[in-house]
Amino acid sequence: MTIRILATSPLVGPALDTLGSRFPQLLVAPFRSPEWASALTEAEALVVLLSEPLTEQDLAAAPALRAVGTYSVGVNHLPLEACDRRGITVVSTPGVLTDATADLALALLLAVARRLPEGEALVRSGTWQGWAPGQLLGTGLAGKTCGILGSGPIGRAFARRVWALGMHPVFWDREGEGGEVDFGPGRAPRLALPDLLGRSAVISLHCPLTDQTRGLLDRPALEQLPAGALVVNTARGSIVDEGALMDLLDAGRLGGAGLDVYAGEPALDPRWRRTPRAILLPHLGSATVEAREAMARMLCDGLAAALSRPR
Ligand code: DGY
């Protein structure tokens, strides 16, 4: 039977199988495997992961393609313009992973600020000698400014979280400087990037990776942060100059970094593993059962709608 839906991986929950029964046949085959490449020639809908960069050449090899779905909110790995030209619907999963991702950014911030991995390692090592006045002192957050790059749902959800800690959120976004962002319990100023960087004890990235944001936090930008500032990235690694970030952490100029994402992941720059004051997670932003099931439902509903439309 003809393959109508070609996915590179099972998803969490029953949604993909349900979609496959509605629009048989579903094939799950690893991205770029010979089986995947062969099924591409007849597939009407694709499901890919954020780590699977689909190209314009892939689209050219898929004459029957009507929809591309990614199991992520980010779409930077998709050939959006080519999809648009061909009238191929692009489906992603905005909204349903907002809280999960903002929670993880908060977890990273607290873990970096309060040195949780070091404390945990000390206890596990069996060498802990007991409470001591100066042991593993961290950084307080209340009363400090938190610069948030991106004022979309995740940036605003993160603002609510740091506001609850007593921090003062400020935003940069692609709208440009001026005005305020309403994040629910309060409003925060939208600043020019240099202004935000100069006053933020913490910055957290919540903007998509686009031509405008690639390399946004380059070395000169990172050097504008106050000494001891903390950097949290749950967005995309390529928004930051990782080499500059590592240099500034190595030099003790920045206080710490909590990272969930990396340029070229999962192939990490090996220097990361030796960089002090960095907490490294394996892209867990949306990794809750609730979020991943909701993402699968949203993605499969979107693909079903696209496949149900008359040609
Ligand atoms: C996404 O879905 O794009 C996020 O990176 C998940 O963490």
PDB file of N, CA and C in Angstrom, residues 104-191:
ATOM      1  N   LEU A 104      11.545  24.598  32.655  1.00  0.00           N
ATOM      2  CA  LEU A 104      12.921  24.109  32.559  1.00  0.00           C
ATOM      3  C   LEU A 104      13.916  25.266  32.614  1.00  0.00           C
ATOM      4  N   ALA A 105      13.562  26.384  31.981  1.00  0.00           N
ATOM      5  CA  ALA A 105      14.459  27.551  32.041  1.00  0.00           C
ATOM      6  C   ALA A 105      14.608  28.013  33.490  1.00  0.00           C
ATOM      7  N   LEU A 106      13.499  28.001  34.227  1.00  0.00           N
ATOM      8  CA  LEU A 106      13.556  28.392  35.640  1.00  0.00           C
ATOM      9  C   LEU A 106      14.411  27.394  36.434  1.00  0.00           C
ATOM     10  N   ALA A 107      14.225  26.114  36.136  1.00  0.00           N
ATOM     11  CA  ALA A 107      15.019  25.092  36.834  1.00  0.00           C
ATOM     12  C   ALA A 107      16.511  25.317  36.576  1.00  0.00           C
ATOM     13  N   LEU A 108      16.857  25.631  35.329  1.00  0.00           N
ATOM     14  CA  LEU A 108      18.268  25.893  35.008  1.00  0.00           C
ATOM     15  C   LEU A 108      18.769  27.125  35.748  1.00  0.00           C
ATOM     16  N   LEU A 109      17.935  28.160  35.759  1.00  0.00           N
ATOM     17  CA  LEU A 109      18.356  29.392  36.437  1.00  0.00           C
ATOM     18  C   LEU A 109      18.638  29.115  37.919  1.00  0.00           C
ATOM     19  N   LEU A 110      17.711  28.439  38.582  1.00  0.00           N
ATOM     20  CA  LEU A 110      17.897  28.166  40.011  1.00  0.00           C
ATOM     21  C   LEU A 110      19.080  27.228  40.242  1.00  0.00           C
ATOM     22  N   ALA A 111      19.231  26.258  39.347  1.00  0.00           N
ATOM     23  CA  ALA A 111      20.340  25.306  39.505  1.00  0.00           C
ATOM     24  C   ALA A 111      21.688  26.001  39.361  1.00  0.00           C
ATOM     25  N   VAL A 112      21.763  26.959  38.409  1.00  0.00           N
ATOM     26  CA  VAL A 112      23.026  27.687  38.220  1.00  0.00           C
ATOM     27  C   VAL A 112      23.244  28.645  39.386  1.00  0.00           C
ATOM     28  N   ALA A 113      22.185  29.404  39.723  1.00  0.00           N
ATOM     29  CA  ALA A 113      22.342  30.435  40.754  1.00  0.00           C
ATOM     30  C   ALA A 113      22.691  29.809  42.104  1.00  0.00           C
ATOM     31  N   ARG A 114      22.133  28.634  42.394  1.00  0.00           N
ATOM     32  CA  ARG A 114      22.351  28.020  43.710  1.00  0.00           C
ATOM     33  C   ARG A 114      23.279  26.810  43.657  1.00  0.00           C
ATOM     34  N   ARG A 115      23.936  26.620  42.518  1.00  0.00           N
ATOM     35  CA  ARG A 115      25.018  25.619  42.386  1.00  0.00           C
ATOM     36  C   ARG A 115      24.554  24.205  42.766  1.00  0.00           C
ATOM     37  N   LEU A 116      23.367  23.848  42.294  1.00  0.00           N
ATOM     38  CA  LEU A 116      22.793  22.554  42.679  1.00  0.00           C
ATOM     39  C   LEU A 116      23.649  21.356  42.257  1.00  0.00           C
ATOM     40  N   PRO A 117      24.186  21.320  41.023  1.00  0.00           N
ATOM     41  CA  PRO A 117      24.979  20.139  40.663  1.00  0.00           C
ATOM     42  C   PRO A 117      26.203  19.951  41.563  1.00  0.00           C
ATOM     43  N   GLU A 118      26.839  21.083  41.936  1.00  0.00           N
ATOM     44  CA  GLU A 118      28.016  20.944  42.812  1.00  0.00           C
ATOM     45  C   GLU A 118      27.620  20.414  44.189  1.00  0.00           C
ATOM     46  N   GLY A 119      26.495  20.908  44.700  1.00  0.00           N
ATOM     47  CA  GLY A 119      26.036  20.450  46.010  1.00  0.00           C
ATOM     48  C   GLY A 119      25.673  18.976  45.974  1.00  0.00           C
ATOM     49  N   GLU A 120      24.995  18.592  44.917  1.00  0.00           N
ATOM     50  CA  GLU A 120      24.581  17.194  44.791  1.00  0.00           C
ATOM     51  C   GLU A 120      25.804  16.289  44.675  1.00  0.00           C
ATOM     52  N   ALA A 121      26.787  16.752  43.873  1.00  0.00           N
ATOM     53  CA  ALA A 121      28.002  15.942  43.703  1.00  0.00           C
ATOM     54  C   ALA A 121      28.755  15.819  45.022  1.00  0.00           C
ATOM     55  N   LEU A 122      28.751  16.884  45.814  1.00  0.00           N
ATOM     56  CA  LEU A 122      29.460  16.847  47.102  1.00  0.00           C
ATOM     57  C   LEU A 122      28.830  15.797  48.021  1.00  0.00           C
ATOM     58  N   VAL A 123      27.501  15.794  48.091  1.00  0.00           N
ATOM     59  CA  VAL A 123      26.839  14.818  48.965  1.00  0.00           C
ATOM     60  C   VAL A 123      27.095  13.396  48.465  1.00  0.00           C
ATOM     61  N   ARG A 124      26.948  13.217  47.159  1.00  0.00           N
ATOM     62  CA  ARG A 124      27.150  11.863  46.608  1.00  0.00           C
ATOM     63  C   ARG A 124      28.587  11.386  46.764  1.00  0.00           C
ATOM     64  N   SER A 125      29.542  12.315  46.807  1.00  0.00           N
ATOM     65  CA  SER A 125      30.955  11.914  46.879  1.00  0.00           C
ATOM     66  C   SER A 125      31.296  11.279  48.228  1.00  0.00           C
ATOM     67  N   GLY A 126      30.447  11.517  49.224  1.00  0.00           N
ATOM     68  CA  GLY A 126      30.724  10.963  50.552  1.00  0.00           C
ATOM     69  C   GLY A 126      31.747  11.781  51.319  1.00  0.00           C
ATOM     70  N   THR A 127      32.154  12.939  50.773  1.00  0.00           N
ATOM     71  CA  THR A 127      33.193  13.732  51.447  1.00  0.00           C
ATOM     72  C   THR A 127      32.628  14.955  52.159  1.00  0.00           C
ATOM     73  N   TRP A 128      31.338  15.112  52.148  1.00  0.00           N
ATOM     74  CA  TRP A 128      30.732  16.297  52.779  1.00  0.00           C
ATOM     75  C   TRP A 128      30.983  16.266  54.278  1.00  0.00           C
ATOM     76  N   GLN A 129      31.522  17.372  54.796  1.00  0.00           N
ATOM     77  CA  GLN A 129      31.884  17.428  56.225  1.00  0.00           C
ATOM     78  C   GLN A 129      30.821  18.141  57.059  1.00  0.00           C
ATOM     79  N   GLY A 130      29.724  18.541  56.421  1.00  0.00           N
ATOM     80  CA  GLY A 130      28.673  19.224  57.185  1.00  0.00           C
ATOM     81  C   GLY A 130      28.555  20.687  56.818  1.00  0.00           C
ATOM     82  N   TRP A 131      27.548  21.317  57.368  1.00  0.00           N
ATOM     83  CA  TRP A 131      27.222  22.725  57.085  1.00  0.00           C
ATOM     84  C   TRP A 131      28.430  23.611  57.385  1.00  0.00           C
ATOM     85  N   ALA A 132      28.672  24.568  56.504  1.00  0.00           N
ATOM     86  CA  ALA A 132      29.779  25.504  56.749  1.00  0.00           C
ATOM     87  C   ALA A 132      29.362  26.881  56.245  1.00  0.00           C
ATOM     88  N   PRO A 133      29.772  27.933  56.950  1.00  0.00           N
ATOM     89  CA  PRO A 133      29.271  29.280  56.618  1.00  0.00           C
ATOM     90  C   PRO A 133      29.488  29.683  55.165  1.00  0.00           C
ATOM     91  N   GLY A 134      30.609  29.330  54.608  1.00  0.00           N
ATOM     92  CA  GLY A 134      30.882  29.814  53.244  1.00  0.00           C
ATOM     93  C   GLY A 134      30.751  28.738  52.183  1.00  0.00           C
ATOM     94  N   GLN A 135      30.060  27.644  52.518  1.00  0.00           N
ATOM     95  CA  GLN A 135      30.047  26.503  51.592  1.00  0.00           C
ATOM     96  C   GLN A 135      29.118  26.747  50.394  1.00  0.00           C
ATOM     97  N   LEU A 136      29.683  26.604  49.217  1.00  0.00           N
ATOM     98  CA  LEU A 136      28.906  26.648  47.961  1.00  0.00           C
ATOM     99  C   LEU A 136      27.936  27.820  47.915  1.00  0.00           C
ATOM    100  N   LEU A 137      28.458  28.992  48.187  1.00  0.00           N
ATOM    101  CA  LEU A 137      27.581  30.165  48.171  1.00  0.00           C
ATOM    102  C   LEU A 137      27.118  30.444  46.748  1.00  0.00           C
ATOM    103  N   GLY A 138      25.844  30.719  46.622  1.00  0.00           N
ATOM    104  CA  GLY A 138      25.280  31.021  45.319  1.00  0.00           C
ATOM    105  C   GLY A 138      24.988  32.501  45.181  1.00  0.00           C
ATOM    106  N   THR A 139      24.088  32.790  44.251  1.00  0.00           N
ATOM    107  CA  THR A 139      23.730  34.173  43.936  1.00  0.00           C
ATOM    108  C   THR A 139      22.249  34.354  44.201  1.00  0.00           C
ATOM    109  N   GLY A 140      21.889  35.388  44.943  1.00  0.00           N
ATOM    110  CA  GLY A 140      20.477  35.699  45.156  1.00  0.00           C
ATOM    111  C   GLY A 140      19.860  36.310  43.901  1.00  0.00           C
ATOM    112  N   LEU A 141      18.597  36.130  43.726  1.00  0.00           N
ATOM    113  CA  LEU A 141      17.927  36.616  42.508  1.00  0.00           C
ATOM    114  C   LEU A 141      16.948  37.750  42.786  1.00  0.00           C
ATOM    115  N   ALA A 142      16.320  37.750  43.947  1.00  0.00           N
ATOM    116  CA  ALA A 142      15.275  38.751  44.234  1.00  0.00           C
ATOM    117  C   ALA A 142      15.850  40.160  44.110  1.00  0.00           C
ATOM    118  N   GLY A 143      15.057  41.024  43.484  1.00  0.00           N
ATOM    119  CA  GLY A 143      15.454  42.421  43.349  1.00  0.00           C
ATOM    120  C   GLY A 143      16.330  42.692  42.134  1.00  0.00           C
ATOM    121  N   LYS A 144      16.794  41.633  41.443  1.00  0.00           N
ATOM    122  CA  LYS A 144      17.684  41.834  40.292  1.00  0.00           C
ATOM    123  C   LYS A 144      16.889  41.842  38.984  1.00  0.00           C
ATOM    124  N   THR A 145      17.547  42.335  37.956  1.00  0.00           N
ATOM    125  CA  THR A 145      16.888  42.447  36.646  1.00  0.00           C
ATOM    126  C   THR A 145      17.144  41.188  35.824  1.00  0.00           C
ATOM    127  N   CYS A 146      16.088  40.701  35.204  1.00  0.00           N
ATOM    128  CA  CYS A 146      16.192  39.522  34.327  1.00  0.00           C
ATOM    129  C   CYS A 146      15.857  39.944  32.904  1.00  0.00           C
ATOM    130  N   GLY A 147      16.817  39.900  32.023  1.00  0.00           N
ATOM    131  CA  GLY A 147      16.600  40.236  30.619  1.00  0.00           C
ATOM    132  C   GLY A 147      16.097  39.013  29.870  1.00  0.00           C
ATOM    133  N   ILE A 148      14.989  39.178  29.180  1.00  0.00           N
ATOM    134  CA  ILE A 148      14.364  38.053  28.472  1.00  0.00           C
ATOM    135  C   ILE A 148      14.369  38.382  26.986  1.00  0.00           C
ATOM    136  N   LEU A 149      15.016  37.531  26.205  1.00  0.00           N
ATOM    137  CA  LEU A 149      15.077  37.755  24.761  1.00  0.00           C
ATOM    138  C   LEU A 149      13.942  36.970  24.124  1.00  0.00           C
ATOM    139  N   GLY A 150      12.954  37.699  23.630  1.00  0.00           N
ATOM    140  CA  GLY A 150      11.772  37.053  23.055  1.00  0.00           C
ATOM    141  C   GLY A 150      10.576  37.293  23.960  1.00  0.00           C
ATOM    142  N   SER A 151       9.515  37.877  23.386  1.00  0.00           N
ATOM    143  CA  SER A 151       8.335  38.180  24.211  1.00  0.00           C
ATOM    144  C   SER A 151       7.131  37.349  23.771  1.00  0.00           C
ATOM    145  N   GLY A 152       7.400  36.191  23.175  1.00  0.00           N
ATOM    146  CA  GLY A 152       6.324  35.265  22.810  1.00  0.00           C
ATOM    147  C   GLY A 152       5.824  34.549  24.064  1.00  0.00           C
ATOM    148  N   PRO A 153       4.975  33.530  23.858  1.00  0.00           N
ATOM    149  CA  PRO A 153       4.387  32.848  25.019  1.00  0.00           C
ATOM    150  C   PRO A 153       5.425  32.305  26.008  1.00  0.00           C
ATOM    151  N   ILE A 154       6.530  31.737  25.510  1.00  0.00           N
ATOM    152  CA  ILE A 154       7.494  31.148  26.462  1.00  0.00           C
ATOM    153  C   ILE A 154       8.237  32.253  27.219  1.00  0.00           C
ATOM    154  N   GLY A 155       8.620  33.312  26.513  1.00  0.00           N
ATOM    155  CA  GLY A 155       9.291  34.426  27.190  1.00  0.00           C
ATOM    156  C   GLY A 155       8.404  35.041  28.260  1.00  0.00           C
ATOM    157  N   ARG A 156       7.113  35.195  27.946  1.00  0.00           N
ATOM    158  CA  ARG A 156       6.202  35.795  28.929  1.00  0.00           C
ATOM    159  C   ARG A 156       5.960  34.831  30.099  1.00  0.00           C
ATOM    160  N   ALA A 157       5.893  33.524  29.811  1.00  0.00           N
ATOM    161  CA  ALA A 157       5.715  32.537  30.897  1.00  0.00           C
ATOM    162  C   ALA A 157       6.942  32.536  31.809  1.00  0.00           C
ATOM    163  N   PHE A 158       8.126  32.702  31.205  1.00  0.00           N
ATOM    164  CA  PHE A 158       9.340  32.768  32.026  1.00  0.00           C
ATOM    165  C   PHE A 158       9.329  34.049  32.866  1.00  0.00           C
ATOM    166  N   ALA A 159       8.850  35.142  32.271  1.00  0.00           N
ATOM    167  CA  ALA A 159       8.767  36.400  33.023  1.00  0.00           C
ATOM    168  C   ALA A 159       7.887  36.236  34.262  1.00  0.00           C
ATOM    169  N   ARG A 160       6.773  35.529  34.119  1.00  0.00           N
ATOM    170  CA  ARG A 160       5.897  35.314  35.286  1.00  0.00           C
ATOM    171  C   ARG A 160       6.648  34.566  36.381  1.00  0.00           C
ATOM    172  N   ARG A 161       7.458  33.622  35.977  1.00  0.00           N
ATOM    173  CA  ARG A 161       8.184  32.814  36.955  1.00  0.00           C
ATOM    174  C   ARG A 161       9.247  33.648  37.683  1.00  0.00           C
ATOM    175  N   VAL A 162      10.019  34.444  36.942  1.00  0.00           N
ATOM    176  CA  VAL A 162      11.067  35.215  37.638  1.00  0.00           C
ATOM    177  C   VAL A 162      10.452  36.379  38.420  1.00  0.00           C
ATOM    178  N   TRP A 163       9.318  36.882  37.934  1.00  0.00           N
ATOM    179  CA  TRP A 163       8.588  37.924  38.675  1.00  0.00           C
ATOM    180  C   TRP A 163       8.180  37.365  40.041  1.00  0.00           C
ATOM    181  N   ALA A 164       7.741  36.096  40.060  1.00  0.00           N
ATOM    182  CA  ALA A 164       7.347  35.465  41.327  1.00  0.00           C
ATOM    183  C   ALA A 164       8.542  35.299  42.270  1.00  0.00           C
ATOM    184  N   LEU A 165       9.751  35.308  41.724  1.00  0.00           N
ATOM    185  CA  LEU A 165      10.954  35.233  42.567  1.00  0.00           C
ATOM    186  C   LEU A 165      11.372  36.611  43.074  1.00  0.00           C
ATOM    187  N   GLY A 166      10.645  37.641  42.630  1.00  0.00           N
ATOM    188  CA  GLY A 166      11.017  39.000  43.034  1.00  0.00           C
ATOM    189  C   GLY A 166      11.982  39.675  42.079  1.00  0.00           C
ATOM    190  N   MET A 167      12.177  39.089  40.899  1.00  0.00           N
ATOM    191  CA  MET A 167      13.057  39.722  39.905  1.00  0.00           C
ATOM    192  C   MET A 167      12.263  40.739  39.086  1.00  0.00           C
ATOM    193  N   HIS A 168      12.982  41.583  38.356  1.00  0.00           N
ATOM    194  CA  HIS A 168      12.354  42.582  37.484  1.00  0.00           C
ATOM    195  C   HIS A 168      12.606  42.177  36.032  1.00  0.00           C
ATOM    196  N   PRO A 169      11.585  41.635  35.350  1.00  0.00           N
ATOM    197  CA  PRO A 169      11.814  41.255  33.945  1.00  0.00           C
ATOM    198  C   PRO A 169      11.895  42.475  33.029  1.00  0.00           C
ATOM    199  N   VAL A 170      12.760  42.403  32.032  1.00  0.00           N
ATOM    200  CA  VAL A 170      12.788  43.372  30.927  1.00  0.00           C
ATOM    201  C   VAL A 170      12.917  42.541  29.651  1.00  0.00           C
ATOM    202  N   PHE A 171      12.409  43.059  28.550  1.00  0.00           N
ATOM    203  CA  PHE A 171      12.352  42.258  27.325  1.00  0.00           C
ATOM    204  C   PHE A 171      13.142  42.914  26.194  1.00  0.00           C
ATOM    205  N   TRP A 172      13.698  42.070  25.329  1.00  0.00           N
ATOM    206  CA  TRP A 172      14.075  42.462  23.971  1.00  0.00           C
ATOM    207  C   TRP A 172      13.280  41.555  23.038  1.00  0.00           C
ATOM    208  N   ASP A 173      12.752  42.117  21.968  1.00  0.00           N
ATOM    209  CA  ASP A 173      12.142  41.249  20.959  1.00  0.00           C
ATOM    210  C   ASP A 173      12.334  41.856  19.582  1.00  0.00           C
ATOM    211  N   ARG A 174      11.843  41.148  18.576  1.00  0.00           N
ATOM    212  CA  ARG A 174      12.107  41.558  17.196  1.00  0.00           C
ATOM    213  C   ARG A 174      11.260  42.748  16.768  1.00  0.00           C
ATOM    214  N   GLU A 175      10.340  43.184  17.665  1.00  0.00           N
ATOM    215  CA  GLU A 175       9.526  44.368  17.368  1.00  0.00           C
ATOM    216  C   GLU A 175      10.376  45.627  17.414  1.00  0.00           C
ATOM    217  N   GLY A 176      11.514  45.562  18.119  1.00  0.00           N
ATOM    218  CA  GLY A 176      12.320  46.774  18.300  1.00  0.00           C
ATOM    219  C   GLY A 176      12.017  47.391  19.645  1.00  0.00           C
ATOM    220  N   GLU A 177      12.750  48.462  19.913  1.00  0.00           N
ATOM    221  CA  GLU A 177      12.720  49.085  21.227  1.00  0.00           C
ATOM    222  C   GLU A 177      11.415  49.859  21.461  1.00  0.00           C
ATOM    223  N   GLY A 178      11.015  49.959  22.710  1.00  0.00           N
ATOM    224  CA  GLY A 178       9.903  50.847  23.051  1.00  0.00           C
ATOM    225  C   GLY A 178       8.671  50.095  23.489  1.00  0.00           C
ATOM    226  N   GLY A 179       7.882  50.754  24.317  1.00  0.00           N
ATOM    227  CA  GLY A 179       6.648  50.153  24.785  1.00  0.00           C
ATOM    228  C   GLY A 179       6.902  49.137  25.881  1.00  0.00           C
ATOM    229  N   GLU A 180       5.847  48.404  26.179  1.00  0.00           N
ATOM    230  CA  GLU A 180       5.939  47.438  27.272  1.00  0.00           C
ATOM    231  C   GLU A 180       5.377  46.096  26.804  1.00  0.00           C
ATOM    232  N   VAL A 181       5.785  45.066  27.503  1.00  0.00           N
ATOM    233  CA  VAL A 181       5.240  43.724  27.249  1.00  0.00           C
ATOM    234  C   VAL A 181       4.382  43.351  28.459  1.00  0.00           C
ATOM    235  N   ASP A 182       3.152  42.971  28.176  1.00  0.00           N
ATOM    236  CA  ASP A 182       2.237  42.529  29.227  1.00  0.00           C
ATOM    237  C   ASP A 182       2.465  41.030  29.430  1.00  0.00           C
ATOM    238  N   PHE A 183       2.998  40.658  30.597  1.00  0.00           N
ATOM    239  CA  PHE A 183       3.282  39.226  30.807  1.00  0.00           C
ATOM    240  C   PHE A 183       2.293  38.586  31.786  1.00  0.00           C
ATOM    241  N   GLY A 184       1.195  39.277  32.065  1.00  0.00           N
ATOM    242  CA  GLY A 184       0.157  38.686  32.930  1.00  0.00           C
ATOM    243  C   GLY A 184       0.043  39.472  34.208  1.00  0.00           C
ATOM    244  N   PRO A 185       0.841  39.105  35.220  1.00  0.00           N
ATOM    245  CA  PRO A 185       0.729  39.848  36.482  1.00  0.00           C
ATOM    246  C   PRO A 185       1.379  41.223  36.427  1.00  0.00           C
ATOM    247  N   GLY A 186       2.052  41.557  35.361  1.00  0.00           N
ATOM    248  CA  GLY A 186       2.697  42.870  35.279  1.00  0.00           C
ATOM    249  C   GLY A 186       3.072  43.209  33.852  1.00  0.00           C
ATOM    250  N   ARG A 187       3.667  44.379  33.701  1.00  0.00           N
ATOM    251  CA  ARG A 187       4.153  44.822  32.393  1.00  0.00           C
ATOM    252  C   ARG A 187       5.631  45.126  32.558  1.00  0.00           C
ATOM    253  N   ALA A 188       6.400  44.873  31.513  1.00  0.00           N
ATOM    254  CA  ALA A 188       7.845  45.088  31.596  1.00  0.00           C
ATOM    255  C   ALA A 188       8.298  45.839  30.350  1.00  0.00           C
ATOM    256  N   PRO A 189       9.317  46.680  30.490  1.00  0.00           N
ATOM    257  CA  PRO A 189       9.745  47.473  29.339  1.00  0.00           C
ATOM    258  C   PRO A 189      10.403  46.627  28.251  1.00  0.00           C
ATOM    259  N   ARG A 190      10.174  47.075  27.017  1.00  0.00           N
ATOM    260  CA  ARG A 190      10.855  46.466  25.863  1.00  0.00           C
ATOM    261  C   ARG A 190      12.047  47.379  25.543  1.00  0.00           C
ATOM    262  N   LEU A 191      13.249  46.801  25.658  1.00  0.00           N
ATOM    263  CA  LEU A 191      14.469  47.614  25.575  1.00  0.00           C
ATOM    264  C   LEU A 191      15.262  47.287  24.321  1.00  0.00           C
TER     265      LEU A 191
END
